[in-house]
PDB file of C-alpha atoms in Angstrom:
ATOM      1  CA  UNK A   1       0.000   0.000   0.000  1.00 40.00           C
ATOM      2  CA  UNK A   2       1.700   3.206  -1.097  1.00 47.00           C
ATOM      3  CA  UNK A   3      -0.817   5.580   0.478  1.00 61.00           C
ATOM      4  CA  UNK A   4      -4.449   5.373   1.376  1.00 78.00           C
ATOM      5  CA  UNK A   5      -6.619   7.780  -0.605  1.00 91.00           C
ATOM      6  CA  UNK A   6      -9.561   8.778   1.571  1.00 94.00           C
ATOM      7  CA  UNK A   7     -12.763   9.036  -0.492  1.00 95.00           C
ATOM      8  CA  UNK A   8     -14.193  12.548  -0.979  1.00 96.00           C
ATOM      9  CA  UNK A   9     -17.484  11.281   0.484  1.00 97.00           C
ATOM     10  CA  UNK A  10     -15.724  10.634   3.827  1.00 97.00           C
ATOM     11  CA  UNK A  11     -14.338  14.191   3.918  1.00 97.00           C
ATOM     12  CA  UNK A  12     -17.782  15.638   3.213  1.00 98.00           C
ATOM     13  CA  UNK A  13     -19.368  13.462   5.938  1.00 98.00           C
ATOM     14  CA  UNK A  14     -16.718  14.599   8.453  1.00 98.00           C
ATOM     15  CA  UNK A  15     -17.289  18.239   7.456  1.00 98.00           C
ATOM     16  CA  UNK A  16     -21.076  17.787   7.957  1.00 98.00           C
ATOM     17  CA  UNK A  17     -20.469  16.262  11.424  1.00 98.00           C
ATOM     18  CA  UNK A  18     -18.177  19.159  12.373  1.00 98.00           C
ATOM     19  CA  UNK A  19     -20.845  21.680  11.309  1.00 98.00           C
ATOM     20  CA  UNK A  20     -23.574  19.870  13.279  1.00 98.00           C
ATOM     21  CA  UNK A  21     -21.370  19.766  16.400  1.00 98.00           C
ATOM     22  CA  UNK A  22     -20.601  23.491  15.983  1.00 98.00           C
ATOM     23  CA  UNK A  23     -24.325  24.322  15.917  1.00 97.00           C
ATOM     24  CA  UNK A  24     -24.984  22.072  18.931  1.00 97.00           C
ATOM     25  CA  UNK A  25     -22.191  23.630  20.988  1.00 96.00           C
ATOM     26  CA  UNK A  26     -23.501  27.175  20.330  1.00 96.00           C
ATOM     27  CA  UNK A  27     -27.102  26.135  21.105  1.00 95.00           C
ATOM     28  CA  UNK A  28     -26.126  24.350  24.331  1.00 94.00           C
ATOM     29  CA  UNK A  29     -24.188  27.419  25.519  1.00 93.00           C
ATOM     30  CA  UNK A  30     -27.482  29.321  25.880  1.00 92.00           C
ATOM     31  CA  UNK A  31     -29.088  26.603  28.023  1.00 91.00           C
ATOM     32  CA  UNK A  32     -28.269  26.481  31.725  1.00 88.00           C
ATOM     33  CA  UNK A  33     -27.069  22.974  32.511  1.00 89.00           C
ATOM     34  CA  UNK A  34     -25.019  23.944  35.557  1.00 85.00           C
ATOM     35  CA  UNK A  35     -21.558  22.381  35.586  1.00 86.00           C
ATOM     36  CA  UNK A  36     -22.645  20.155  32.692  1.00 91.00           C
ATOM     37  CA  UNK A  37     -22.287  23.145  30.312  1.00 91.00           C
ATOM     38  CA  UNK A  38     -18.493  22.974  30.507  1.00 92.00           C
ATOM     39  CA  UNK A  39     -18.428  19.204  30.211  1.00 94.00           C
ATOM     40  CA  UNK A  40     -20.687  19.178  27.126  1.00 95.00           C
ATOM     41  CA  UNK A  41     -18.695  22.033  25.542  1.00 95.00           C
ATOM     42  CA  UNK A  42     -15.361  20.328  26.149  1.00 95.00           C
ATOM     43  CA  UNK A  43     -16.750  16.937  25.081  1.00 97.00           C
ATOM     44  CA  UNK A  44     -17.958  18.374  21.764  1.00 97.00           C
ATOM     45  CA  UNK A  45     -14.638  20.184  21.157  1.00 97.00           C
ATOM     46  CA  UNK A  46     -12.686  16.976  21.864  1.00 97.00           C
ATOM     47  CA  UNK A  47     -14.994  14.976  19.572  1.00 98.00           C
ATOM     48  CA  UNK A  48     -14.496  17.531  16.779  1.00 98.00           C
ATOM     49  CA  UNK A  49     -10.721  17.468  17.294  1.00 97.00           C
ATOM     50  CA  UNK A  50     -10.686  13.650  17.134  1.00 97.00           C
ATOM     51  CA  UNK A  51     -12.676  13.727  13.872  1.00 98.00           C
ATOM     52  CA  UNK A  52     -10.174  16.166  12.346  1.00 98.00           C
ATOM     53  CA  UNK A  53      -7.189  14.131  13.557  1.00 97.00           C
ATOM     54  CA  UNK A  54      -8.536  10.763  12.396  1.00 96.00           C
ATOM     55  CA  UNK A  55      -9.896  11.732   8.979  1.00 97.00           C
ATOM     56  CA  UNK A  56      -8.547  15.110   7.786  1.00 97.00           C
ATOM     57  CA  UNK A  57      -5.098  14.336   9.211  1.00 96.00           C
ATOM     58  CA  UNK A  58      -5.293  10.706   8.070  1.00 95.00           C
ATOM     59  CA  UNK A  59      -4.258   9.243  11.444  1.00 94.00           C
ATOM     60  CA  UNK A  60      -6.913   6.523  11.075  1.00 94.00           C
ATOM     61  CA  UNK A  61      -5.091   5.330   7.947  1.00 93.00           C
ATOM     62  CA  UNK A  62      -1.480   5.833   9.058  1.00 92.00           C
ATOM     63  CA  UNK A  63       1.098   3.460  10.508  1.00 90.00           C
ATOM     64  CA  UNK A  64       1.116   2.996  14.308  1.00 92.00           C
ATOM     65  CA  UNK A  65       4.015   5.374  14.851  1.00 93.00           C
ATOM     66  CA  UNK A  66       1.915   8.457  14.012  1.00 95.00           C
ATOM     67  CA  UNK A  67      -0.919   7.900  16.566  1.00 95.00           C
ATOM     68  CA  UNK A  68       1.773   7.221  19.182  1.00 96.00           C
ATOM     69  CA  UNK A  69       3.475  10.581  18.556  1.00 95.00           C
ATOM     70  CA  UNK A  70       0.122  12.412  18.381  1.00 94.00           C
ATOM     71  CA  UNK A  71      -1.043  10.816  21.642  1.00 95.00           C
ATOM     72  CA  UNK A  72       2.269  11.651  23.343  1.00 95.00           C
ATOM     73  CA  UNK A  73       1.634  15.358  22.655  1.00 95.00           C
ATOM     74  CA  UNK A  74      -1.730  15.167  24.425  1.00 95.00           C
ATOM     75  CA  UNK A  75      -0.290  12.993  27.200  1.00 96.00           C
ATOM     76  CA  UNK A  76       2.288  15.642  28.086  1.00 96.00           C
ATOM     77  CA  UNK A  77      -0.429  18.301  27.798  1.00 96.00           C
ATOM     78  CA  UNK A  78      -2.371  16.465  30.538  1.00 96.00           C
ATOM     79  CA  UNK A  79       0.762  16.380  32.707  1.00 97.00           C
ATOM     80  CA  UNK A  80       1.115  20.147  32.208  1.00 96.00           C
ATOM     81  CA  UNK A  81      -2.534  20.753  33.201  1.00 96.00           C
ATOM     82  CA  UNK A  82      -2.519  18.176  36.007  1.00 96.00           C
ATOM     83  CA  UNK A  83       0.647  19.319  37.759  1.00 95.00           C
ATOM     84  CA  UNK A  84      -0.253  23.010  37.381  1.00 94.00           C
ATOM     85  CA  UNK A  85      -3.684  22.546  38.911  1.00 92.00           C
ATOM     86  CA  UNK A  86      -2.618  20.149  41.676  1.00 93.00           C
ATOM     87  CA  UNK A  87      -0.328  22.945  42.824  1.00 89.00           C
ATOM     88  CA  UNK A  88      -2.756  25.883  42.683  1.00 87.00           C
ATOM     89  CA  UNK A  89      -5.849  23.969  43.830  1.00 87.00           C
ATOM     90  CA  UNK A  90      -4.161  22.657  46.964  1.00 87.00           C
ATOM     91  CA  UNK A  91      -2.099  25.655  48.113  1.00 82.00           C
ATOM     92  CA  UNK A  92      -4.670  26.714  50.735  1.00 77.00           C
ATOM     93  CA  UNK A  93      -4.995  23.272  52.291  1.00 81.00           C
ATOM     94  CA  UNK A  94      -2.264  23.569  54.898  1.00 75.00           C
ATOM     95  CA  UNK A  95      -3.072  27.120  55.895  1.00 69.00           C
ATOM     96  CA  UNK A  96      -0.185  28.481  53.858  1.00 61.00           C
ATOM     97  CA  UNK A  97      -2.389  31.365  52.707  1.00 60.00           C
ATOM     98  CA  UNK A  98      -3.842  32.262  49.358  1.00 60.00           C
ATOM     99  CA  UNK A  99      -1.707  31.445  46.323  1.00 57.00           C
ATOM    100  CA  UNK A 100      -2.586  34.865  44.947  1.00 61.00           C
ATOM    101  CA  UNK A 101      -0.930  36.947  47.625  1.00 52.00           C
ATOM    102  CA  UNK A 102      -4.094  38.465  49.078  1.00 45.00           C
TER     103      UNK A 102
ATOM    104  CA  UNK B   1      12.501  -1.096  -5.491  1.00 45.00           C
ATOM    105  CA  UNK B   2      10.799   0.008  -8.670  1.00 47.00           C
ATOM    106  CA  UNK B   3      10.728   3.561  -7.336  1.00 46.00           C
ATOM    107  CA  UNK B   4      14.442   3.697  -6.506  1.00 46.00           C
ATOM    108  CA  UNK B   5      15.258   5.843  -9.514  1.00 53.00           C
ATOM    109  CA  UNK B   6      12.433   8.269  -9.062  1.00 64.00           C
ATOM    110  CA  UNK B   7      13.564  11.910  -9.108  1.00 78.00           C
ATOM    111  CA  UNK B   8      11.304  12.598  -6.108  1.00 85.00           C
ATOM    112  CA  UNK B   9      13.273  10.211  -3.913  1.00 90.00           C
ATOM    113  CA  UNK B  10      16.030  11.773  -1.816  1.00 90.00           C
ATOM    114  CA  UNK B  11      19.124   9.560  -1.682  1.00 90.00           C
ATOM    115  CA  UNK B  12      19.011   8.917   2.068  1.00 91.00           C
ATOM    116  CA  UNK B  13      15.712   7.004   1.790  1.00 93.00           C
ATOM    117  CA  UNK B  14      15.207   3.443   0.594  1.00 92.00           C
ATOM    118  CA  UNK B  15      11.786   4.067  -0.874  1.00 92.00           C
ATOM    119  CA  UNK B  16       9.186   6.766  -1.461  1.00 90.00           C
ATOM    120  CA  UNK B  17       7.092   5.061   1.185  1.00 90.00           C
ATOM    121  CA  UNK B  18       9.854   5.445   3.779  1.00 92.00           C
ATOM    122  CA  UNK B  19      10.428   9.044   2.701  1.00 93.00           C
ATOM    123  CA  UNK B  20       6.744   9.870   3.122  1.00 93.00           C
ATOM    124  CA  UNK B  21       6.616   8.138   6.510  1.00 92.00           C
ATOM    125  CA  UNK B  22       9.643  10.120   7.712  1.00 94.00           C
ATOM    126  CA  UNK B  23       8.147  13.418   6.567  1.00 95.00           C
ATOM    127  CA  UNK B  24       4.857  12.645   8.304  1.00 95.00           C
ATOM    128  CA  UNK B  25       6.597  11.573  11.490  1.00 96.00           C
ATOM    129  CA  UNK B  26       8.714  14.717  11.548  1.00 96.00           C
ATOM    130  CA  UNK B  27       5.645  16.881  11.018  1.00 97.00           C
ATOM    131  CA  UNK B  28       3.794  15.115  13.840  1.00 97.00           C
ATOM    132  CA  UNK B  29       6.758  15.606  16.193  1.00 97.00           C
ATOM    133  CA  UNK B  30       6.591  19.321  15.380  1.00 97.00           C
ATOM    134  CA  UNK B  31       2.838  19.309  16.021  1.00 97.00           C
ATOM    135  CA  UNK B  32       3.304  17.479  19.366  1.00 96.00           C
ATOM    136  CA  UNK B  33       5.575  20.386  20.331  1.00 96.00           C
ATOM    137  CA  UNK B  34       2.915  22.841  19.074  1.00 97.00           C
ATOM    138  CA  UNK B  35       0.303  21.156  21.299  1.00 97.00           C
ATOM    139  CA  UNK B  36       2.499  21.968  24.298  1.00 96.00           C
ATOM    140  CA  UNK B  37       3.250  25.475  23.018  1.00 97.00           C
ATOM    141  CA  UNK B  38      -0.465  26.326  22.956  1.00 98.00           C
ATOM    142  CA  UNK B  39      -0.845  24.163  26.088  1.00 97.00           C
ATOM    143  CA  UNK B  40       0.907  26.829  28.173  1.00 97.00           C
ATOM    144  CA  UNK B  41      -1.738  29.369  27.162  1.00 97.00           C
ATOM    145  CA  UNK B  42      -4.525  26.866  27.787  1.00 97.00           C
ATOM    146  CA  UNK B  43      -3.103  26.124  31.261  1.00 97.00           C
ATOM    147  CA  UNK B  44      -3.018  29.859  32.053  1.00 97.00           C
ATOM    148  CA  UNK B  45      -6.622  30.139  30.845  1.00 97.00           C
ATOM    149  CA  UNK B  46      -7.704  27.214  33.049  1.00 95.00           C
ATOM    150  CA  UNK B  47      -6.017  28.671  36.117  1.00 94.00           C
ATOM    151  CA  UNK B  48      -7.351  32.220  35.781  1.00 95.00           C
ATOM    152  CA  UNK B  49     -10.829  31.098  34.822  1.00 94.00           C
ATOM    153  CA  UNK B  50     -10.888  28.939  37.964  1.00 92.00           C
ATOM    154  CA  UNK B  51      -9.886  32.016  39.929  1.00 91.00           C
ATOM    155  CA  UNK B  52     -12.350  34.459  38.322  1.00 92.00           C
ATOM    156  CA  UNK B  53     -15.292  32.562  36.781  1.00 92.00           C
ATOM    157  CA  UNK B  54     -17.659  35.575  36.825  1.00 92.00           C
ATOM    158  CA  UNK B  55     -15.121  37.917  35.223  1.00 94.00           C
ATOM    159  CA  UNK B  56     -14.471  35.366  32.465  1.00 95.00           C
ATOM    160  CA  UNK B  57     -18.199  34.921  31.805  1.00 93.00           C
ATOM    161  CA  UNK B  58     -18.692  38.697  31.720  1.00 94.00           C
ATOM    162  CA  UNK B  59     -15.711  39.158  29.402  1.00 95.00           C
ATOM    163  CA  UNK B  60     -16.977  36.424  27.122  1.00 95.00           C
ATOM    164  CA  UNK B  61     -20.276  38.326  26.756  1.00 93.00           C
ATOM    165  CA  UNK B  62     -18.367  41.198  25.156  1.00 93.00           C
ATOM    166  CA  UNK B  63     -17.152  38.993  22.292  1.00 95.00           C
ATOM    167  CA  UNK B  64     -19.190  38.869  19.094  1.00 95.00           C
ATOM    168  CA  UNK B  65     -20.629  35.362  19.003  1.00 95.00           C
ATOM    169  CA  UNK B  66     -21.855  35.773  15.392  1.00 96.00           C
ATOM    170  CA  UNK B  67     -18.408  36.702  14.064  1.00 97.00           C
ATOM    171  CA  UNK B  68     -16.874  33.907  16.150  1.00 97.00           C
ATOM    172  CA  UNK B  69     -19.328  31.404  14.695  1.00 97.00           C
ATOM    173  CA  UNK B  70     -18.767  32.630  11.120  1.00 98.00           C
ATOM    174  CA  UNK B  71     -15.017  32.289  11.627  1.00 98.00           C
ATOM    175  CA  UNK B  72     -15.471  28.773  13.013  1.00 98.00           C
ATOM    176  CA  UNK B  73     -17.424  27.768   9.912  1.00 98.00           C
ATOM    177  CA  UNK B  74     -14.825  29.448   7.647  1.00 98.00           C
ATOM    178  CA  UNK B  75     -11.937  27.652   9.324  1.00 98.00           C
ATOM    179  CA  UNK B  76     -13.584  24.217   9.288  1.00 98.00           C
ATOM    180  CA  UNK B  77     -14.481  24.801   5.620  1.00 98.00           C
ATOM    181  CA  UNK B  78     -10.836  25.664   4.933  1.00 98.00           C
ATOM    182  CA  UNK B  79      -9.847  22.352   6.533  1.00 98.00           C
ATOM    183  CA  UNK B  80     -12.233  20.605   4.138  1.00 98.00           C
ATOM    184  CA  UNK B  81     -10.768  22.387   1.092  1.00 98.00           C
ATOM    185  CA  UNK B  82      -7.267  21.529   2.360  1.00 98.00           C
ATOM    186  CA  UNK B  83      -8.203  17.843   2.717  1.00 98.00           C
ATOM    187  CA  UNK B  84      -9.669  17.934  -0.812  1.00 98.00           C
ATOM    188  CA  UNK B  85      -6.411  19.529  -2.004  1.00 98.00           C
ATOM    189  CA  UNK B  86      -4.389  16.620  -0.593  1.00 97.00           C
ATOM    190  CA  UNK B  87      -6.886  14.268  -2.227  1.00 97.00           C
ATOM    191  CA  UNK B  88      -6.381  16.064  -5.573  1.00 97.00           C
ATOM    192  CA  UNK B  89      -2.597  15.682  -5.254  1.00 97.00           C
ATOM    193  CA  UNK B  90      -2.955  11.973  -4.418  1.00 96.00           C
ATOM    194  CA  UNK B  91      -5.082  11.464  -7.519  1.00 96.00           C
ATOM    195  CA  UNK B  92      -2.814  13.432  -9.895  1.00 96.00           C
ATOM    196  CA  UNK B  93      -5.264  16.311 -10.388  1.00 97.00           C
ATOM    197  CA  UNK B  94      -2.955  19.316 -10.576  1.00 97.00           C
ATOM    198  CA  UNK B  95      -5.610  21.866 -11.507  1.00 97.00           C
ATOM    199  CA  UNK B  96      -7.935  20.705  -8.725  1.00 98.00           C
ATOM    200  CA  UNK B  97      -5.006  20.873  -6.284  1.00 98.00           C
ATOM    201  CA  UNK B  98      -4.305  24.491  -7.236  1.00 98.00           C
ATOM    202  CA  UNK B  99      -8.003  25.346  -6.993  1.00 98.00           C
ATOM    203  CA  UNK B 100      -8.385  23.822  -3.507  1.00 98.00           C
ATOM    204  CA  UNK B 101      -5.175  25.477  -2.306  1.00 98.00           C
ATOM    205  CA  UNK B 102      -6.436  28.872  -3.501  1.00 98.00           C
ATOM    206  CA  UNK B 103      -9.759  28.200  -1.746  1.00 98.00           C
ATOM    207  CA  UNK B 104      -7.929  27.266   1.463  1.00 98.00           C
ATOM    208  CA  UNK B 105      -5.818  30.427   1.349  1.00 98.00           C
ATOM    209  CA  UNK B 106      -8.861  32.557   0.523  1.00 98.00           C
ATOM    210  CA  UNK B 107     -10.812  31.191   3.484  1.00 98.00           C
ATOM    211  CA  UNK B 108      -7.763  31.736   5.704  1.00 98.00           C
ATOM    212  CA  UNK B 109      -7.585  35.374   4.604  1.00 98.00           C
ATOM    213  CA  UNK B 110     -11.332  35.802   5.179  1.00 98.00           C
ATOM    214  CA  UNK B 111     -10.820  34.514   8.727  1.00 98.00           C
ATOM    215  CA  UNK B 112      -8.060  37.073   9.330  1.00 98.00           C
ATOM    216  CA  UNK B 113     -10.123  39.949   7.894  1.00 98.00           C
ATOM    217  CA  UNK B 114     -12.997  39.115  10.271  1.00 98.00           C
ATOM    218  CA  UNK B 115     -10.492  38.843  13.128  1.00 98.00           C
ATOM    219  CA  UNK B 116      -9.175  42.302  12.200  1.00 98.00           C
ATOM    220  CA  UNK B 117     -12.662  43.812  12.524  1.00 97.00           C
ATOM    221  CA  UNK B 118     -13.160  42.025  15.844  1.00 97.00           C
ATOM    222  CA  UNK B 119      -9.858  43.364  17.178  1.00 97.00           C
ATOM    223  CA  UNK B 120     -10.707  46.902  15.974  1.00 97.00           C
ATOM    224  CA  UNK B 121     -14.004  46.788  17.866  1.00 96.00           C
ATOM    225  CA  UNK B 122     -12.163  45.727  21.042  1.00 96.00           C
ATOM    226  CA  UNK B 123      -9.811  48.720  20.703  1.00 95.00           C
ATOM    227  CA  UNK B 124     -12.799  51.065  20.224  1.00 95.00           C
ATOM    228  CA  UNK B 125     -14.593  49.628  23.253  1.00 94.00           C
ATOM    229  CA  UNK B 126     -11.534  49.969  25.544  1.00 95.00           C
ATOM    230  CA  UNK B 127     -11.323  46.218  25.993  1.00 95.00           C
ATOM    231  CA  UNK B 128      -7.612  45.955  25.179  1.00 95.00           C
ATOM    232  CA  UNK B 129      -5.607  45.379  28.384  1.00 95.00           C
ATOM    233  CA  UNK B 130      -3.511  48.397  29.281  1.00 92.00           C
ATOM    234  CA  UNK B 131      -3.961  51.966  30.571  1.00 92.00           C
ATOM    235  CA  UNK B 132      -7.170  52.567  28.586  1.00 91.00           C
ATOM    236  CA  UNK B 133      -8.850  49.324  29.616  1.00 94.00           C
ATOM    237  CA  UNK B 134     -12.351  49.879  30.949  1.00 94.00           C
ATOM    238  CA  UNK B 135     -14.968  47.359  32.014  1.00 93.00           C
ATOM    239  CA  UNK B 136     -18.335  48.085  33.655  1.00 88.00           C
ATOM    240  CA  UNK B 137     -18.452  47.612  37.436  1.00 89.00           C
ATOM    241  CA  UNK B 138     -18.870  45.448  39.434  1.00 89.00           C
ATOM    242  CA  UNK B 139     -16.537  43.260  37.354  1.00 90.00           C
ATOM    243  CA  UNK B 140     -14.281  46.180  36.343  1.00 91.00           C
ATOM    244  CA  UNK B 141     -10.559  45.473  36.078  1.00 91.00           C
ATOM    245  CA  UNK B 142     -11.041  41.831  37.026  1.00 93.00           C
ATOM    246  CA  UNK B 143     -12.032  41.237  33.375  1.00 94.00           C
ATOM    247  CA  UNK B 144      -8.598  42.366  32.177  1.00 95.00           C
ATOM    248  CA  UNK B 145      -7.049  38.902  32.492  1.00 96.00           C
ATOM    249  CA  UNK B 146      -9.767  37.414  30.266  1.00 97.00           C
ATOM    250  CA  UNK B 147      -8.923  39.911  27.542  1.00 97.00           C
ATOM    251  CA  UNK B 148      -5.179  39.415  28.004  1.00 97.00           C
ATOM    252  CA  UNK B 149      -5.685  35.718  27.377  1.00 98.00           C
ATOM    253  CA  UNK B 150      -8.154  36.434  24.560  1.00 98.00           C
ATOM    254  CA  UNK B 151      -5.556  38.503  22.706  1.00 98.00           C
ATOM    255  CA  UNK B 152      -2.653  36.175  23.519  1.00 98.00           C
ATOM    256  CA  UNK B 153      -4.504  33.046  22.404  1.00 98.00           C
ATOM    257  CA  UNK B 154      -6.306  34.394  19.332  1.00 98.00           C
ATOM    258  CA  UNK B 155      -3.226  36.456  18.433  1.00 98.00           C
ATOM    259  CA  UNK B 156      -0.956  33.421  18.554  1.00 98.00           C
ATOM    260  CA  UNK B 157      -3.551  31.493  16.573  1.00 98.00           C
ATOM    261  CA  UNK B 158      -3.772  34.276  13.975  1.00 98.00           C
ATOM    262  CA  UNK B 159       0.026  34.334  13.742  1.00 98.00           C
ATOM    263  CA  UNK B 160      -0.086  30.633  12.904  1.00 98.00           C
ATOM    264  CA  UNK B 161      -2.679  31.383  10.220  1.00 98.00           C
ATOM    265  CA  UNK B 162      -0.438  34.102   8.729  1.00 98.00           C
ATOM    266  CA  UNK B 163       2.544  31.723   8.673  1.00 98.00           C
ATOM    267  CA  UNK B 164       0.279  29.081   7.109  1.00 98.00           C
ATOM    268  CA  UNK B 165      -0.868  31.441   4.364  1.00 98.00           C
ATOM    269  CA  UNK B 166       2.780  32.355   3.721  1.00 98.00           C
ATOM    270  CA  UNK B 167       3.762  28.696   3.312  1.00 98.00           C
ATOM    271  CA  UNK B 168       0.696  28.172   1.124  1.00 98.00           C
ATOM    272  CA  UNK B 169       1.766  31.062  -1.109  1.00 98.00           C
ATOM    273  CA  UNK B 170       5.164  29.374  -1.465  1.00 98.00           C
ATOM    274  CA  UNK B 171       3.603  25.989  -2.315  1.00 98.00           C
ATOM    275  CA  UNK B 172       1.061  27.364  -4.789  1.00 97.00           C
ATOM    276  CA  UNK B 173       3.332  28.150  -7.779  1.00 97.00           C
ATOM    277  CA  UNK B 174       5.102  24.834  -7.255  1.00 97.00           C
ATOM    278  CA  UNK B 175       1.765  23.025  -7.275  1.00 97.00           C
ATOM    279  CA  UNK B 176       0.793  24.905 -10.447  1.00 97.00           C
ATOM    280  CA  UNK B 177       4.040  23.715 -12.100  1.00 96.00           C
ATOM    281  CA  UNK B 178       2.905  20.156 -11.428  1.00 95.00           C
ATOM    282  CA  UNK B 179       5.580  19.333  -8.845  1.00 95.00           C
ATOM    283  CA  UNK B 180       3.140  17.394  -6.695  1.00 96.00           C
ATOM    284  CA  UNK B 181       1.462  14.219  -7.840  1.00 94.00           C
ATOM    285  CA  UNK B 182       0.336  10.803  -6.638  1.00 94.00           C
ATOM    286  CA  UNK B 183       3.956   9.692  -6.308  1.00 92.00           C
ATOM    287  CA  UNK B 184       5.264  12.716  -4.417  1.00 94.00           C
ATOM    288  CA  UNK B 185       3.196  15.234  -2.448  1.00 95.00           C
ATOM    289  CA  UNK B 186       4.867  15.304   0.976  1.00 96.00           C
ATOM    290  CA  UNK B 187       4.961  19.134   1.179  1.00 97.00           C
ATOM    291  CA  UNK B 188       1.217  19.352   0.479  1.00 98.00           C
ATOM    292  CA  UNK B 189       0.443  16.614   2.980  1.00 97.00           C
ATOM    293  CA  UNK B 190       2.651  18.112   5.712  1.00 97.00           C
ATOM    294  CA  UNK B 191       1.232  21.574   5.121  1.00 98.00           C
ATOM    295  CA  UNK B 192      -2.237  20.032   5.403  1.00 98.00           C
ATOM    296  CA  UNK B 193      -1.313  18.567   8.802  1.00 98.00           C
ATOM    297  CA  UNK B 194      -0.227  22.024   9.991  1.00 98.00           C
ATOM    298  CA  UNK B 195      -3.380  23.684   8.651  1.00 98.00           C
ATOM    299  CA  UNK B 196      -5.646  21.114  10.332  1.00 98.00           C
ATOM    300  CA  UNK B 197      -3.755  21.561  13.604  1.00 98.00           C
ATOM    301  CA  UNK B 198      -4.415  25.306  13.513  1.00 98.00           C
ATOM    302  CA  UNK B 199      -8.081  24.476  12.875  1.00 98.00           C
ATOM    303  CA  UNK B 200      -8.139  22.213  15.970  1.00 98.00           C
ATOM    304  CA  UNK B 201      -6.731  25.019  18.133  1.00 98.00           C
ATOM    305  CA  UNK B 202      -9.616  27.235  17.014  1.00 98.00           C
ATOM    306  CA  UNK B 203     -12.122  24.407  17.668  1.00 98.00           C
ATOM    307  CA  UNK B 204     -11.110  24.746  21.346  1.00 98.00           C
ATOM    308  CA  UNK B 205     -10.674  28.536  21.402  1.00 98.00           C
ATOM    309  CA  UNK B 206     -14.155  29.277  20.065  1.00 98.00           C
ATOM    310  CA  UNK B 207     -16.184  27.659  22.902  1.00 97.00           C
ATOM    311  CA  UNK B 208     -13.618  28.618  25.564  1.00 96.00           C
ATOM    312  CA  UNK B 209     -13.569  32.310  24.676  1.00 97.00           C
ATOM    313  CA  UNK B 210     -16.939  33.050  23.042  1.00 97.00           C
ATOM    314  CA  UNK B 211     -19.400  30.676  24.658  1.00 94.00           C
ATOM    315  CA  UNK B 212     -18.714  30.587  28.397  1.00 90.00           C
ATOM    316  CA  UNK B 213     -21.521  31.611  30.725  1.00 77.00           C
ATOM    317  CA  UNK B 214     -23.840  32.659  27.893  1.00 81.00           C
ATOM    318  CA  UNK B 215     -26.809  31.301  29.834  1.00 75.00           C
ATOM    319  CA  UNK B 216     -26.138  33.775  32.666  1.00 67.00           C
ATOM    320  CA  UNK B 217     -27.379  36.504  30.368  1.00 54.00           C
ATOM    321  CA  UNK B 218     -30.827  36.570  31.974  1.00 43.00           C
ATOM    322  CA  UNK B 219     -29.343  37.387  35.398  1.00 44.00           C
ATOM    323  CA  UNK B 220     -26.850  39.911  34.003  1.00 43.00           C
ATOM    324  CA  UNK B 221     -23.184  40.393  34.865  1.00 38.00           C
TER     325      UNK B 221
END
C-alpha cells in the first residue's frame, strides 16, 4: 500500500459532522445545565478534534508510529494541566495562605 | 525497489514510502511540540478562569458570538478544502489541487479579515488590556485577564494562520508547475497537517472564549 486515498465522500461526511457539532455547541451554551455546560462544551470540542485528527489528518489510515506521537503530545499536555492545577488547587490546604498573595 | 530511480526520492531514503513516513513523522513531532506550546496558554486560561469565573463569563459576553461562529465555519471549511487539495494531489489532479489550495488560502484570509474587525471593535470599546482598559463595574478590572488571554490566544492562533498562508503562497506556484502528484506530495500533505492543527486550536478557542456563561445573560453580569 503506497498511500491510502480517503474518499471525498468521507471528507464531506466529516465536514457535515463538524458543522452539526458546531451548531450544537452554540445552542447548548445558551441553556443552563449547571456544571454540565463545561463538560458538554469540552466533550464536543474533543470529539471535533478527534474527527479532524482521524480523517482530515489521516491518522486513522497511518502506521502505528503516528498515533503514538500524536497521543504523546496530548499525554504531556495532561501532565502540564494536572501538575499546574494540583499545585494551585491545593495551596490553601495547609493554611499556607492564598496562592494569589491576598 | 521500482521507485528507486524516481527523481522525487532523496538519496538517504530506501523508498518513497519510507520518505513519506519520515516526513509525516517529523511533522507530527513538530505538532506534538505545538500542542504543548499552545498548552501553556490553555493552562493559564484554566487557572485564571478557575480564579475568576464571573469575570471570564462577563468578558466572554463582550465577544461577538456571530463573528466567532462565522469564523469557526470558515476555518472548518478551509480544513475541508485543504483535505480535498491533498486528495487532488494523491489522484494526480494538478488543476484541482491548485483550486483547492487557492480556496484554502482565501478562506484563511477571510478569517483574518474578520479577526481584524473584531480586534478593531475591542480597541474602540476599551477592551484591550492596558492603561485605557475599561470594564463596567462590578466586574471592572477583574475582566482584564480574560482579555489578556483572549488577545494572547487568538493572536498566537492568527500568527499561525499568517505563517500558514505564507507557506501556502510558497507551495502554490510549485503546485501549479505540477511538482506534486500521486507519487510525491509530501509538502502538500505536511502543510495540510499544519493547517488542520491550527483548525483544531480554534475548535477549542471558540467555545472557551466566546461561549462561556452565555446562559447567565438573563441574570446579568
